[in-house]
mmCIF file with all atom_site columns, C-alpha atoms in Angstrom:
data_model
loop_
_atom_site.group_PDB
_atom_site.id
_atom_site.type_symbol
_atom_site.label_atom_id
_atom_site.label_alt_id
_atom_site.label_comp_id
_atom_site.label_asym_id
_atom_site.label_entity_id
_atom_site.label_seq_id
_atom_site.pdbx_PDB_ins_code
_atom_site.Cartn_x
_atom_site.Cartn_y
_atom_site.Cartn_z
_atom_site.occupancy
_atom_site.B_iso_or_equiv
_atom_site.pdbx_formal_charge
_atom_site.auth_seq_id
_atom_site.auth_comp_id
_atom_site.auth_asym_id
_atom_site.auth_atom_id
_atom_site.pdbx_PDB_model_num
ATOM 1   C CA . MET A 1 1   ? -7.400  13.419  -21.841 1.00 0.00 ? 1   MET A CA 1
ATOM 2   C CA . ARG A 1 2   ? -7.906  11.568  -18.564 1.00 0.00 ? 2   ARG A CA 1
ATOM 3   C CA . VAL A 1 3   ? -5.550  8.649   -17.808 1.00 0.00 ? 3   VAL A CA 1
ATOM 4   C CA . GLU A 1 4   ? -4.788  6.266   -14.991 1.00 0.00 ? 4   GLU A CA 1
ATOM 5   C CA . LEU A 1 5   ? -1.235  5.206   -14.160 1.00 0.00 ? 5   LEU A CA 1
ATOM 6   C CA . VAL A 1 6   ? -0.694  2.056   -12.122 1.00 0.00 ? 6   VAL A CA 1
ATOM 7   C CA . LYS A 1 7   ? 2.565   1.003   -10.525 1.00 0.00 ? 7   LYS A CA 1
ATOM 8   C CA . ALA A 1 8   ? 2.978   -2.257  -8.587  1.00 0.00 ? 8   ALA A CA 1
ATOM 9   C CA . PHE A 1 9   ? 5.158   -2.775  -5.538  1.00 0.00 ? 9   PHE A CA 1
ATOM 10  C CA . SER A 1 10  ? 5.854   -5.817  -3.397  1.00 0.00 ? 10  SER A CA 1
ATOM 11  C CA . PHE A 1 11  ? 7.120   -6.493  0.085   1.00 0.00 ? 11  PHE A CA 1
ATOM 12  C CA . GLU A 1 12  ? 7.404   -9.415  2.478   1.00 0.00 ? 12  GLU A CA 1
ATOM 13  C CA . ALA A 1 13  ? 5.744   -9.294  5.880   1.00 0.00 ? 13  ALA A CA 1
ATOM 14  C CA . ALA A 1 14  ? 4.120   -11.350 8.591   1.00 0.00 ? 14  ALA A CA 1
ATOM 15  C CA . HIS A 1 15  ? 0.776   -10.781 10.227  1.00 0.00 ? 15  HIS A CA 1
ATOM 16  C CA . ARG A 1 16  ? -1.982  -12.446 12.149  1.00 0.00 ? 16  ARG A CA 1
ATOM 17  C CA . LEU A 1 17  ? -5.687  -11.753 12.291  1.00 0.00 ? 17  LEU A CA 1
ATOM 18  C CA . PRO A 1 18  ? -6.336  -11.418 16.034  1.00 0.00 ? 18  PRO A CA 1
ATOM 19  C CA . ARG A 1 19  ? -10.109 -10.987 15.753  1.00 0.00 ? 19  ARG A CA 1
ATOM 20  C CA . LEU A 1 20  ? -10.643 -14.458 14.312  1.00 0.00 ? 20  LEU A CA 1
ATOM 21  C CA . ALA A 1 21  ? -11.281 -17.563 16.366  1.00 0.00 ? 21  ALA A CA 1
ATOM 22  C CA . ALA A 1 22  ? -8.081  -19.040 17.778  1.00 0.00 ? 22  ALA A CA 1
ATOM 23  C CA . THR A 1 23  ? -8.820  -22.178 15.750  1.00 0.00 ? 23  THR A CA 1
ATOM 24  C CA . HIS A 1 24  ? -8.678  -20.288 12.406  1.00 0.00 ? 24  HIS A CA 1
ATOM 25  C CA . LYS A 1 25  ? -5.358  -20.703 10.558  1.00 0.00 ? 25  LYS A CA 1
ATOM 26  C CA . CYS A 1 26  ? -5.052  -16.939 9.988   1.00 0.00 ? 26  CYS A CA 1
ATOM 27  C CA . TYR A 1 27  ? -5.238  -16.279 13.730  1.00 0.00 ? 27  TYR A CA 1
ATOM 28  C CA . ARG A 1 28  ? -1.692  -17.657 13.923  1.00 0.00 ? 28  ARG A CA 1
ATOM 29  C CA . LEU A 1 29  ? 1.309   -15.622 12.822  1.00 0.00 ? 29  LEU A CA 1
ATOM 30  C CA . HIS A 1 30  ? 2.114   -16.265 9.160   1.00 0.00 ? 30  HIS A CA 1
ATOM 31  C CA . GLY A 1 31  ? 3.764   -14.463 6.259   1.00 0.00 ? 31  GLY A CA 1
ATOM 32  C CA . HIS A 1 32  ? 2.967   -13.330 2.755   1.00 0.00 ? 32  HIS A CA 1
ATOM 33  C CA . SER A 1 33  ? 4.512   -11.762 -0.277  1.00 0.00 ? 33  SER A CA 1
ATOM 34  C CA . PHE A 1 34  ? 2.291   -8.683  -0.486  1.00 0.00 ? 34  PHE A CA 1
ATOM 35  C CA . ARG A 1 35  ? 1.626   -6.868  -3.760  1.00 0.00 ? 35  ARG A CA 1
ATOM 36  C CA . VAL A 1 36  ? 0.350   -3.300  -3.724  1.00 0.00 ? 36  VAL A CA 1
ATOM 37  C CA . GLU A 1 37  ? -0.840  -1.460  -6.819  1.00 0.00 ? 37  GLU A CA 1
ATOM 38  C CA . VAL A 1 38  ? -0.859  2.318   -6.604  1.00 0.00 ? 38  VAL A CA 1
ATOM 39  C CA . ALA A 1 39  ? -3.165  3.933   -9.155  1.00 0.00 ? 39  ALA A CA 1
ATOM 40  C CA . VAL A 1 40  ? -3.150  7.655   -9.896  1.00 0.00 ? 40  VAL A CA 1
ATOM 41  C CA . ALA A 1 41  ? -5.707  9.209   -12.249 1.00 0.00 ? 41  ALA A CA 1
ATOM 42  C CA . GLY A 1 42  ? -6.012  12.634  -13.756 1.00 0.00 ? 42  GLY A CA 1
ATOM 43  C CA . GLU A 1 43  ? -5.658  14.801  -16.805 1.00 0.00 ? 43  GLU A CA 1
ATOM 44  C CA . VAL A 1 44  ? -2.590  14.638  -19.028 1.00 0.00 ? 44  VAL A CA 1
ATOM 45  C CA . ASP A 1 45  ? -0.581  17.847  -18.908 1.00 0.00 ? 45  ASP A CA 1
ATOM 46  C CA . PRO A 1 46  ? -0.771  19.103  -22.513 1.00 0.00 ? 46  PRO A CA 1
ATOM 47  C CA . GLU A 1 47  ? 2.711   20.612  -22.323 1.00 0.00 ? 47  GLU A CA 1
ATOM 48  C CA . LEU A 1 48  ? 4.490   17.562  -20.832 1.00 0.00 ? 48  LEU A CA 1
ATOM 49  C CA . GLY A 1 49  ? 2.295   14.910  -22.437 1.00 0.00 ? 49  GLY A CA 1
ATOM 50  C CA . TRP A 1 50  ? 1.971   12.952  -19.186 1.00 0.00 ? 50  TRP A CA 1
ATOM 51  C CA . LEU A 1 51  ? 0.086   12.895  -15.907 1.00 0.00 ? 51  LEU A CA 1
ATOM 52  C CA . LEU A 1 52  ? 3.175   12.547  -13.740 1.00 0.00 ? 52  LEU A CA 1
ATOM 53  C CA . ASP A 1 53  ? 6.524   10.819  -13.624 1.00 0.00 ? 53  ASP A CA 1
ATOM 54  C CA . TYR A 1 54  ? 6.278   7.187   -12.477 1.00 0.00 ? 54  TYR A CA 1
ATOM 55  C CA . ALA A 1 55  ? 9.266   7.974   -10.249 1.00 0.00 ? 55  ALA A CA 1
ATOM 56  C CA . GLU A 1 56  ? 6.950   10.193  -8.162  1.00 0.00 ? 56  GLU A CA 1
ATOM 57  C CA . ILE A 1 57  ? 4.783   7.169   -7.383  1.00 0.00 ? 57  ILE A CA 1
ATOM 58  C CA . SER A 1 58  ? 7.859   5.151   -6.404  1.00 0.00 ? 58  SER A CA 1
ATOM 59  C CA . GLU A 1 59  ? 9.173   7.997   -4.265  1.00 0.00 ? 59  GLU A CA 1
ATOM 60  C CA . ALA A 1 60  ? 5.830   8.302   -2.469  1.00 0.00 ? 60  ALA A CA 1
ATOM 61  C CA . PHE A 1 61  ? 5.542   4.569   -1.755  1.00 0.00 ? 61  PHE A CA 1
ATOM 62  C CA . GLU A 1 62  ? 9.158   3.942   -0.718  1.00 0.00 ? 62  GLU A CA 1
ATOM 63  C CA . PRO A 1 63  ? 8.815   5.111   2.924   1.00 0.00 ? 63  PRO A CA 1
ATOM 64  C CA . LEU A 1 64  ? 5.824   2.789   3.331   1.00 0.00 ? 64  LEU A CA 1
ATOM 65  C CA . ARG A 1 65  ? 7.673   -0.112  1.728   1.00 0.00 ? 65  ARG A CA 1
ATOM 66  C CA . ARG A 1 66  ? 10.572  0.405   4.147   1.00 0.00 ? 66  ARG A CA 1
ATOM 67  C CA . GLN A 1 67  ? 8.161   0.527   7.075   1.00 0.00 ? 67  GLN A CA 1
ATOM 68  C CA . LEU A 1 68  ? 6.259   -2.616  6.060   1.00 0.00 ? 68  LEU A CA 1
ATOM 69  C CA . ASP A 1 69  ? 8.908   -4.841  4.460   1.00 0.00 ? 69  ASP A CA 1
ATOM 70  C CA . HIS A 1 70  ? 10.085  -7.711  6.670   1.00 0.00 ? 70  HIS A CA 1
ATOM 71  C CA . SER A 1 71  ? 7.965   -6.518  9.570   1.00 0.00 ? 71  SER A CA 1
ATOM 72  C CA . CYS A 1 72  ? 5.122   -7.931  11.601  1.00 0.00 ? 72  CYS A CA 1
ATOM 73  C CA . LEU A 1 73  ? 2.292   -5.766  10.309  1.00 0.00 ? 73  LEU A CA 1
ATOM 74  C CA . ASN A 1 74  ? 0.389   -6.059  13.590  1.00 0.00 ? 74  ASN A CA 1
ATOM 75  C CA . ASP A 1 75  ? 3.230   -4.113  15.255  1.00 0.00 ? 75  ASP A CA 1
ATOM 76  C CA . VAL A 1 76  ? 2.748   -1.143  12.885  1.00 0.00 ? 76  VAL A CA 1
ATOM 77  C CA . PRO A 1 77  ? 0.505   1.513   14.479  1.00 0.00 ? 77  PRO A CA 1
ATOM 78  C CA . GLY A 1 78  ? -2.782  1.451   12.599  1.00 0.00 ? 78  GLY A CA 1
ATOM 79  C CA . LEU A 1 79  ? -2.398  -2.163  11.469  1.00 0.00 ? 79  LEU A CA 1
ATOM 80  C CA . GLU A 1 80  ? -3.104  -3.994  14.705  1.00 0.00 ? 80  GLU A CA 1
ATOM 81  C CA . ASN A 1 81  ? -5.804  -5.925  12.808  1.00 0.00 ? 81  ASN A CA 1
ATOM 82  C CA . ALA A 1 82  ? -3.728  -6.371  9.653   1.00 0.00 ? 82  ALA A CA 1
ATOM 83  C CA . THR A 1 83  ? -6.309  -7.559  7.132   1.00 0.00 ? 83  THR A CA 1
ATOM 84  C CA . SER A 1 84  ? -5.726  -6.879  3.447   1.00 0.00 ? 84  SER A CA 1
ATOM 85  C CA . GLU A 1 85  ? -8.568  -4.373  3.562   1.00 0.00 ? 85  GLU A CA 1
ATOM 86  C CA . ASN A 1 86  ? -7.019  -2.511  6.501   1.00 0.00 ? 86  ASN A CA 1
ATOM 87  C CA . LEU A 1 87  ? -3.639  -2.576  4.776   1.00 0.00 ? 87  LEU A CA 1
ATOM 88  C CA . ALA A 1 88  ? -5.206  -1.023  1.660   1.00 0.00 ? 88  ALA A CA 1
ATOM 89  C CA . ARG A 1 89  ? -6.774  1.714   3.818   1.00 0.00 ? 89  ARG A CA 1
ATOM 90  C CA . PHE A 1 90  ? -3.421  2.275   5.576   1.00 0.00 ? 90  PHE A CA 1
ATOM 91  C CA . VAL A 1 91  ? -1.642  2.795   2.242   1.00 0.00 ? 91  VAL A CA 1
ATOM 92  C CA . TRP A 1 92  ? -4.478  4.952   0.841   1.00 0.00 ? 92  TRP A CA 1
ATOM 93  C CA . ASP A 1 93  ? -4.535  7.232   3.896   1.00 0.00 ? 93  ASP A CA 1
ATOM 94  C CA . ARG A 1 94  ? -0.825  7.913   3.509   1.00 0.00 ? 94  ARG A CA 1
ATOM 95  C CA . LEU A 1 95  ? -0.611  8.311   -0.276  1.00 0.00 ? 95  LEU A CA 1
ATOM 96  C CA . GLU A 1 96  ? -3.896  10.001  -1.175  1.00 0.00 ? 96  GLU A CA 1
ATOM 97  C CA . PRO A 1 97  ? -2.938  13.444  0.215   1.00 0.00 ? 97  PRO A CA 1
ATOM 98  C CA . ARG A 1 98  ? 0.200   13.460  -1.925  1.00 0.00 ? 98  ARG A CA 1
ATOM 99  C CA . PHE A 1 99  ? -1.687  12.838  -5.169  1.00 0.00 ? 99  PHE A CA 1
ATOM 100 C CA . ARG A 1 100 ? -4.916  14.699  -4.441  1.00 0.00 ? 100 ARG A CA 1
ATOM 101 C CA . GLY A 1 101 ? -5.605  16.852  -7.454  1.00 0.00 ? 101 GLY A CA 1
#
């Protein structure tokens, strides 16, 4: 049976969107409470009865949470243009290899 496990995480951070016009409100430094959902899909192990331990998802995300929490995202290499879409790609690029089936 194929399943999808989803675990949500949150962190607080500031960012600005430097490629917008200087008159746009998001050009200025501002903060958010960010919520990230990590979804892992695959086949249930018939012996264990699960896909994987939720703790593995937490363990994989924790270094990213520490890196991003209470930071200015634009200062994180790879997030100089810290849009939500670029943040999603940043997280994906770091977690996908760990959970690649």
